[in-house]
mmCIF file of N, CA, C and O in Angstrom:
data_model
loop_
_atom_site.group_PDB
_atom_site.id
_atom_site.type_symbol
_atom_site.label_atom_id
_atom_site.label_comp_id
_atom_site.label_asym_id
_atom_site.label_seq_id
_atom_site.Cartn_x
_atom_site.Cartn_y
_atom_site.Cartn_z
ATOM 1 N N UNK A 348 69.344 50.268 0.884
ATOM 2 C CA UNK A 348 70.071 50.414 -0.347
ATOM 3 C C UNK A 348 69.811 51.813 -0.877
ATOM 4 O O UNK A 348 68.655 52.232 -0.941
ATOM 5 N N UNK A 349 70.760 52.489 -1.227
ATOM 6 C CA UNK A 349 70.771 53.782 -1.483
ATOM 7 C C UNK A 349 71.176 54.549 -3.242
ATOM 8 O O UNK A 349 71.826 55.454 -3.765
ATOM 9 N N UNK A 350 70.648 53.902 -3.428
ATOM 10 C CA UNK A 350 70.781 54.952 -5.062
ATOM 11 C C UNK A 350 72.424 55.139 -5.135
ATOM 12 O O UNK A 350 72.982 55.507 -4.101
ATOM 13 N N UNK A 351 73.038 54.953 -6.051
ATOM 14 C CA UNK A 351 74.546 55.840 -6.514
ATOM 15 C C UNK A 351 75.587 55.066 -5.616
ATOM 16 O O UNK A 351 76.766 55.079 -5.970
ATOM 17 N N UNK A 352 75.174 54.325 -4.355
ATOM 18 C CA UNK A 352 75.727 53.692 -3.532
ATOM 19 C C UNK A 352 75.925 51.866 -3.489
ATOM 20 O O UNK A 352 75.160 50.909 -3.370
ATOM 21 N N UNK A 353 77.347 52.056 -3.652
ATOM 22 C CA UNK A 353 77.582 50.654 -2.909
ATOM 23 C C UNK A 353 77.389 49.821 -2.171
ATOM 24 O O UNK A 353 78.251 48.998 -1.864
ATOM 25 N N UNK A 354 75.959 49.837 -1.610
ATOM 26 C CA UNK A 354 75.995 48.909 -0.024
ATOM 27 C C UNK A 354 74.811 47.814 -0.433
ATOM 28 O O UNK A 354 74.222 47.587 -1.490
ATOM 29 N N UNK A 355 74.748 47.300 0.767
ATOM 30 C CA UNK A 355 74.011 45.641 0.820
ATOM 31 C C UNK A 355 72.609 45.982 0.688
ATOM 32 O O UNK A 355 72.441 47.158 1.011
ATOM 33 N N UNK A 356 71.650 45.464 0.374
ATOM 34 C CA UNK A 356 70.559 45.222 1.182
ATOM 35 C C UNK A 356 69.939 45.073 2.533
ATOM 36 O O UNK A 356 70.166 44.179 3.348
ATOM 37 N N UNK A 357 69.202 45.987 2.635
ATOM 38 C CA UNK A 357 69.008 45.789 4.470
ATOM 39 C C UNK A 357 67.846 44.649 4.546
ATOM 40 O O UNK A 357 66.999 44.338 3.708
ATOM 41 N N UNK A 358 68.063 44.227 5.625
ATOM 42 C CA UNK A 358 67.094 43.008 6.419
ATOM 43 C C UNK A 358 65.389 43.580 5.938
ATOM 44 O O UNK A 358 64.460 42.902 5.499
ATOM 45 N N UNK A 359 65.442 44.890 6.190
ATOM 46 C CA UNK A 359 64.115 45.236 5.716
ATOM 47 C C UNK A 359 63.594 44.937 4.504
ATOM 48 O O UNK A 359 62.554 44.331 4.248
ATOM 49 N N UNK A 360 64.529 45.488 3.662
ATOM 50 C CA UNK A 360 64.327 45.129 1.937
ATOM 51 C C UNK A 360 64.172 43.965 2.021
ATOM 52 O O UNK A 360 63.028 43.539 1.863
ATOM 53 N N UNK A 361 65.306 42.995 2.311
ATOM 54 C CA UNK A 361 65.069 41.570 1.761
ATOM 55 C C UNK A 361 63.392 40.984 2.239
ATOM 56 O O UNK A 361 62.647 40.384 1.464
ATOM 57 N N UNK A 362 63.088 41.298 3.546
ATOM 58 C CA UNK A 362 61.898 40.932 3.963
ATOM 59 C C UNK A 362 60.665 41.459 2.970
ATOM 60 O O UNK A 362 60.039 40.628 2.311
ATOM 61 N N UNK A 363 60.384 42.709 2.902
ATOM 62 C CA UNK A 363 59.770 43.753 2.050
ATOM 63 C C UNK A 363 59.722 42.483 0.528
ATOM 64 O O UNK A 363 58.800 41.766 0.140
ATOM 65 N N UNK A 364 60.630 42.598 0.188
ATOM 66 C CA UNK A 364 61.018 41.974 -1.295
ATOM 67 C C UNK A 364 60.375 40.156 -1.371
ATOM 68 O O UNK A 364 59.816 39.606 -2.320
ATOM 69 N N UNK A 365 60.714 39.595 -0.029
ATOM 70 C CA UNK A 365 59.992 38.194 -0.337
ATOM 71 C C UNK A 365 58.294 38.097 0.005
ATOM 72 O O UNK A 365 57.466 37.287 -0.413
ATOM 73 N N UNK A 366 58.159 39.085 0.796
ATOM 74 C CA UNK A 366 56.877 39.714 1.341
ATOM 75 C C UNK A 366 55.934 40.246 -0.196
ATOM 76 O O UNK A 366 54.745 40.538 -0.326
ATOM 77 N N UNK A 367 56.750 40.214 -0.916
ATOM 78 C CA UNK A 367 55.825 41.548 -1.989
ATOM 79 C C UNK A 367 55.348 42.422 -1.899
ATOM 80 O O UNK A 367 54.399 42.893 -2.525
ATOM 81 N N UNK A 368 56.258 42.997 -0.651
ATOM 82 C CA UNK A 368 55.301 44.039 -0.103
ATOM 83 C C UNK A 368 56.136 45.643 -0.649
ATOM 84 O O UNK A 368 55.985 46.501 0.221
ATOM 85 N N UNK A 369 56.672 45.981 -1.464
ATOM 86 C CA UNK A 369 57.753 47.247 -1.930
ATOM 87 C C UNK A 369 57.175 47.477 -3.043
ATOM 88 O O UNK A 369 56.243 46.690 -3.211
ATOM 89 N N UNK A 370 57.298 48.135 -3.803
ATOM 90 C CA UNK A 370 56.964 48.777 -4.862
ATOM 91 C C UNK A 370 57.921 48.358 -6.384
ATOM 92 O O UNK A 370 58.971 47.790 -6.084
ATOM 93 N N UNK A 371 57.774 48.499 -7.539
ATOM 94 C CA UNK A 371 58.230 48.109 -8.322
ATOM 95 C C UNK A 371 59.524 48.710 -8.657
ATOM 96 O O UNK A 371 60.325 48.141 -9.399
ATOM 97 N N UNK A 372 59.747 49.900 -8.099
ATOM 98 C CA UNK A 372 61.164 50.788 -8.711
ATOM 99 C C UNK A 372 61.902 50.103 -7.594
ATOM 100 O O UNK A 372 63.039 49.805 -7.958
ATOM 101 N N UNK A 373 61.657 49.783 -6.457
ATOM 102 C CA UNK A 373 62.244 49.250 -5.461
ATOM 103 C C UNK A 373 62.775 47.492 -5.864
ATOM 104 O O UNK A 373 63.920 47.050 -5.759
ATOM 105 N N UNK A 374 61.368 46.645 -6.396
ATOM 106 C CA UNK A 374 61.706 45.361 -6.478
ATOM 107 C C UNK A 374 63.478 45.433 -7.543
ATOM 108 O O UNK A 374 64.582 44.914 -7.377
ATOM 109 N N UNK A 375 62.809 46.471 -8.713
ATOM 110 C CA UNK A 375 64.053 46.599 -10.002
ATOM 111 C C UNK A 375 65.258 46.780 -9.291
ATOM 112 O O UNK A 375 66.175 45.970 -9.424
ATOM 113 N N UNK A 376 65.383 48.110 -8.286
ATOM 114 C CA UNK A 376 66.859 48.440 -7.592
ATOM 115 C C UNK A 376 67.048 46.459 -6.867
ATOM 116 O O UNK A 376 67.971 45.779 -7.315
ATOM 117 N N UNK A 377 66.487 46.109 -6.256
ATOM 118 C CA UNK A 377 66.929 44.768 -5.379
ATOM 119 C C UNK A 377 66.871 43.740 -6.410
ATOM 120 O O UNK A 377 67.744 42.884 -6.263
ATOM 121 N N UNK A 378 65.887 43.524 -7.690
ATOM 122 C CA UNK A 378 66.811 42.622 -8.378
ATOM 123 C C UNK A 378 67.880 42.815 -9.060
ATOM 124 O O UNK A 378 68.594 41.859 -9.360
ATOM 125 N N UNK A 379 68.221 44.256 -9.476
ATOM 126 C CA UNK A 379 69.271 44.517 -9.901
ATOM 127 C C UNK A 379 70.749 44.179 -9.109
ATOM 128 O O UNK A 379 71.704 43.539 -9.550
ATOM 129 N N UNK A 380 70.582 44.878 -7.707
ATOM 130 C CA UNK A 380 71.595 44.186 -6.794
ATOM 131 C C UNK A 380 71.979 42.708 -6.275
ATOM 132 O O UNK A 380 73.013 42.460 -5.655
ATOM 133 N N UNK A 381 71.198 41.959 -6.547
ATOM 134 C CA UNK A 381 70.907 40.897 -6.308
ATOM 135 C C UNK A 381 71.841 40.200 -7.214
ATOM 136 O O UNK A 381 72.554 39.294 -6.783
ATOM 137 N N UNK A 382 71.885 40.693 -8.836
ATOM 138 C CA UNK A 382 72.148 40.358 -10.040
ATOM 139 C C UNK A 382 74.112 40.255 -9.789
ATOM 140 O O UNK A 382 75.034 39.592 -10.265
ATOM 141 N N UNK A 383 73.948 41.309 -8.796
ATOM 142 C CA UNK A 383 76.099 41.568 -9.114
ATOM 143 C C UNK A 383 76.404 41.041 -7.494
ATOM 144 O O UNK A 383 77.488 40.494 -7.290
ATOM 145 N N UNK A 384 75.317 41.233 -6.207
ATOM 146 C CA UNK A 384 76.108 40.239 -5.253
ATOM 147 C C UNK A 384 75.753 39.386 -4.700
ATOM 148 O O UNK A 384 74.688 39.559 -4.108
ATOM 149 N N UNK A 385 76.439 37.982 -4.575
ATOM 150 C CA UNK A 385 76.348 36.959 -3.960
ATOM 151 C C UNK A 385 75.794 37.156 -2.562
ATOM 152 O O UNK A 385 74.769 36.704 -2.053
ATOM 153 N N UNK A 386 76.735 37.945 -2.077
ATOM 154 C CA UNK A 386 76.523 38.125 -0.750
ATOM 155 C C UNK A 386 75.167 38.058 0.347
ATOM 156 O O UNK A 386 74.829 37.508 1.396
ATOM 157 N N UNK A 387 74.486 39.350 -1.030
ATOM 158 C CA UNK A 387 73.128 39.300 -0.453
ATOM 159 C C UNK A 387 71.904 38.466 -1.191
ATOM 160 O O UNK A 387 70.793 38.223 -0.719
ATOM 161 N N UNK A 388 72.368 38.144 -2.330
ATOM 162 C CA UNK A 388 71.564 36.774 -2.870
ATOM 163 C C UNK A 388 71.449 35.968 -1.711
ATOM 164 O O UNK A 388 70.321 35.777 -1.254
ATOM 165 N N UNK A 389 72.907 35.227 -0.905
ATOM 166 C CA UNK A 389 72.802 34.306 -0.009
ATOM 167 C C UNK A 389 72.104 34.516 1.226
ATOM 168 O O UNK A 389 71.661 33.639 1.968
ATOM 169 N N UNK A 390 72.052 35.615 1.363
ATOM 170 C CA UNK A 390 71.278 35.915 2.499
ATOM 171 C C UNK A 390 69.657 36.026 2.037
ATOM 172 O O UNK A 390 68.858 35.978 2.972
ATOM 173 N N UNK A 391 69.109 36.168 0.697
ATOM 174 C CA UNK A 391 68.097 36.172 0.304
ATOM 175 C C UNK A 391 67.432 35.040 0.569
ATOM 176 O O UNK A 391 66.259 34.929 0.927
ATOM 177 N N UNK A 392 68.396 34.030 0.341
ATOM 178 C CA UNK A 392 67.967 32.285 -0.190
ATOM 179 C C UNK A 392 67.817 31.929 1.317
ATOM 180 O O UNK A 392 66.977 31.147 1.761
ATOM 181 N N UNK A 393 69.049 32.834 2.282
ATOM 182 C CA UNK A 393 68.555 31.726 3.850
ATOM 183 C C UNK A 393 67.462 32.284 4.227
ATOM 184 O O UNK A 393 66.641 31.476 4.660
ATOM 185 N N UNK A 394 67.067 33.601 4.228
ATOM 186 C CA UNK A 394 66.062 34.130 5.178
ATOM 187 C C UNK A 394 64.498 33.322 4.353
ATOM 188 O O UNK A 394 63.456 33.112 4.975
ATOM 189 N N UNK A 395 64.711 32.987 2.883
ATOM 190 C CA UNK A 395 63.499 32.275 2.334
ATOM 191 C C UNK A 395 63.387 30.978 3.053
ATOM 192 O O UNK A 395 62.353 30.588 3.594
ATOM 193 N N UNK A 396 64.766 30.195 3.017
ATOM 194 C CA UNK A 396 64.943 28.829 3.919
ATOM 195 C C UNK A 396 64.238 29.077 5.231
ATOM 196 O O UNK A 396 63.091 28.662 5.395
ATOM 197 N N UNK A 397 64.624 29.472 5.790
ATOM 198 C CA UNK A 397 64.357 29.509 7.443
ATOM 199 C C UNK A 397 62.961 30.347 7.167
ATOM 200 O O UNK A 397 62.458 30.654 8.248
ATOM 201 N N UNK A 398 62.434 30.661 6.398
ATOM 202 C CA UNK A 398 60.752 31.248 6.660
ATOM 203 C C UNK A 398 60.194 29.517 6.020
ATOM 204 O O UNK A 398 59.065 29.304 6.463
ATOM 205 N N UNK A 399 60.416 28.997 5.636
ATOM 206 C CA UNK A 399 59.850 27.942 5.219
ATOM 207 C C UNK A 399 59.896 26.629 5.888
ATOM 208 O O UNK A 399 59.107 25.684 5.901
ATOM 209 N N UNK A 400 61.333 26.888 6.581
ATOM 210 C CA UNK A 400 61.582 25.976 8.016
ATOM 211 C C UNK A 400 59.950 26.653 9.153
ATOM 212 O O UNK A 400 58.773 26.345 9.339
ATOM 213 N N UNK A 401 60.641 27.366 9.470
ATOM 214 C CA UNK A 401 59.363 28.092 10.177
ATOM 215 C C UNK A 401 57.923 27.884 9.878
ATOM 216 O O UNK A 401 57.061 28.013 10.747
ATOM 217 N N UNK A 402 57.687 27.591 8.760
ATOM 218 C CA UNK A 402 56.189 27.762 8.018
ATOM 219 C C UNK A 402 55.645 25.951 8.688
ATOM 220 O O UNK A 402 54.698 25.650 9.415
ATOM 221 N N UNK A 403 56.704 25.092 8.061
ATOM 222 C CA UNK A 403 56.426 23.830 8.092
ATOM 223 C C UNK A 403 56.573 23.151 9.352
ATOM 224 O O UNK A 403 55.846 22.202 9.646
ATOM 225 N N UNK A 404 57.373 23.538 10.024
ATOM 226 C CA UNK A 404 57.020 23.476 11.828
ATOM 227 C C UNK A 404 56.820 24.430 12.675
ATOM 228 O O UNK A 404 57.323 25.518 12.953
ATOM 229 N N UNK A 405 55.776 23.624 13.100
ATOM 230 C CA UNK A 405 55.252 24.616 14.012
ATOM 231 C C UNK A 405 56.214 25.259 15.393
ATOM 232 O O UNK A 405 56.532 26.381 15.788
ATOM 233 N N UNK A 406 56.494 23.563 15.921
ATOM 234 C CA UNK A 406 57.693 23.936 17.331
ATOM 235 C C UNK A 406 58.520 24.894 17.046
ATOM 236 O O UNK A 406 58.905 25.240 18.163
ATOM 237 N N UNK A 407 59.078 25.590 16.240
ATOM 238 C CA UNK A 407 60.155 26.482 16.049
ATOM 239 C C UNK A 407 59.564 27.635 15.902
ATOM 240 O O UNK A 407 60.188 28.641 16.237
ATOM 241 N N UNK A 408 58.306 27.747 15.401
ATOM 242 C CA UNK A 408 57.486 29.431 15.684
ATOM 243 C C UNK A 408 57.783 29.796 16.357
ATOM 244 O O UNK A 408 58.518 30.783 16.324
ATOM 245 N N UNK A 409 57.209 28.949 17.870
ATOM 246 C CA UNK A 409 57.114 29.615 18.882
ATOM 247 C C UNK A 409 59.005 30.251 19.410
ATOM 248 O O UNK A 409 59.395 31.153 20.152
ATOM 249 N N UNK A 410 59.585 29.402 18.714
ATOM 250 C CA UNK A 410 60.947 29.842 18.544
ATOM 251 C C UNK A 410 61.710 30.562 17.771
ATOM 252 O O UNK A 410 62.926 30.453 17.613
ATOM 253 N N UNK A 411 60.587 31.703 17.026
ATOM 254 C CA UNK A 411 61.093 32.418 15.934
ATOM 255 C C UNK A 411 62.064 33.788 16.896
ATOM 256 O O UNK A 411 63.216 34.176 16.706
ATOM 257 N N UNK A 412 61.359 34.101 17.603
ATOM 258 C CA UNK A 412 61.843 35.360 18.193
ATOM 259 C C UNK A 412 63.475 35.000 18.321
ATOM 260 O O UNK A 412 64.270 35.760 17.768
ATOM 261 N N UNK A 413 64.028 33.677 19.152
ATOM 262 C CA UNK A 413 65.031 33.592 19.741
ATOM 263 C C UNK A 413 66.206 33.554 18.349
ATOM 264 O O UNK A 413 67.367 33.939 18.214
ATOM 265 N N UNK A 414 64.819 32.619 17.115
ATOM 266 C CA UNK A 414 66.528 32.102 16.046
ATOM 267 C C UNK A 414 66.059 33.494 15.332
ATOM 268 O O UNK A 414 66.475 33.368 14.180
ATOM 269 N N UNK A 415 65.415 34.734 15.431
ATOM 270 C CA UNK A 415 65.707 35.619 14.566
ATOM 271 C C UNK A 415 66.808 36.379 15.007
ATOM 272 O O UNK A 415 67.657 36.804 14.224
ATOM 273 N N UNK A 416 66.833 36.558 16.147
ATOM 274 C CA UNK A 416 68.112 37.053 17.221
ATOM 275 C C UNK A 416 69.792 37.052 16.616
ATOM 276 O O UNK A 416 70.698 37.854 16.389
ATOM 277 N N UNK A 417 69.506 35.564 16.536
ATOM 278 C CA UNK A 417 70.889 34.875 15.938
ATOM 279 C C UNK A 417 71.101 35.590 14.347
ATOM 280 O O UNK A 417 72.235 35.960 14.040
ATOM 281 N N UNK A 418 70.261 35.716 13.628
ATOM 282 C CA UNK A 418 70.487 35.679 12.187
ATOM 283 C C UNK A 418 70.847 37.413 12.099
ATOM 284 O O UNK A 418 71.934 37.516 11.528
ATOM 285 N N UNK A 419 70.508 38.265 12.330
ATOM 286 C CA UNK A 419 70.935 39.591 12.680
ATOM 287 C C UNK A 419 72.343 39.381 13.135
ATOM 288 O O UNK A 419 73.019 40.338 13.514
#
């Protein structure tokens, strides 16, 4: 996400952002974007889903590599 610019959230951010791992001028720019698109809200909410699918079974860990593939 780029300052002055129109575009999505990258896979990084969103990760970074549920991670807590970004900085605060950063969290503000991604909740701010968050605030005007759906788009990447929804993609916020699955990648939280499917880390929590993941968390709570185990069999699919070992299957993270293949369903992260898909979600890209």
């Amino acid at each position: 996400m780029e300052s002055g610019v129109s575009i999505h959230i990258t896979n990084e951010e969103i990760t970074g952002y549920i991670k807590d791992a970004c900085g605060e001028d950063e969290k503000r720019k991604i909740v701010s974007h968050l605030a005007g698109c759906s788009s990447c809200l929804d993609d916020l909410f699955a990648v939280k889903k499917l880390t929590a699918q993941l968390a709570s079974e185990s069999s699919l860990i070992k299957k993270s590599a293949l369903i992260s593939g898909f979600i890209i």
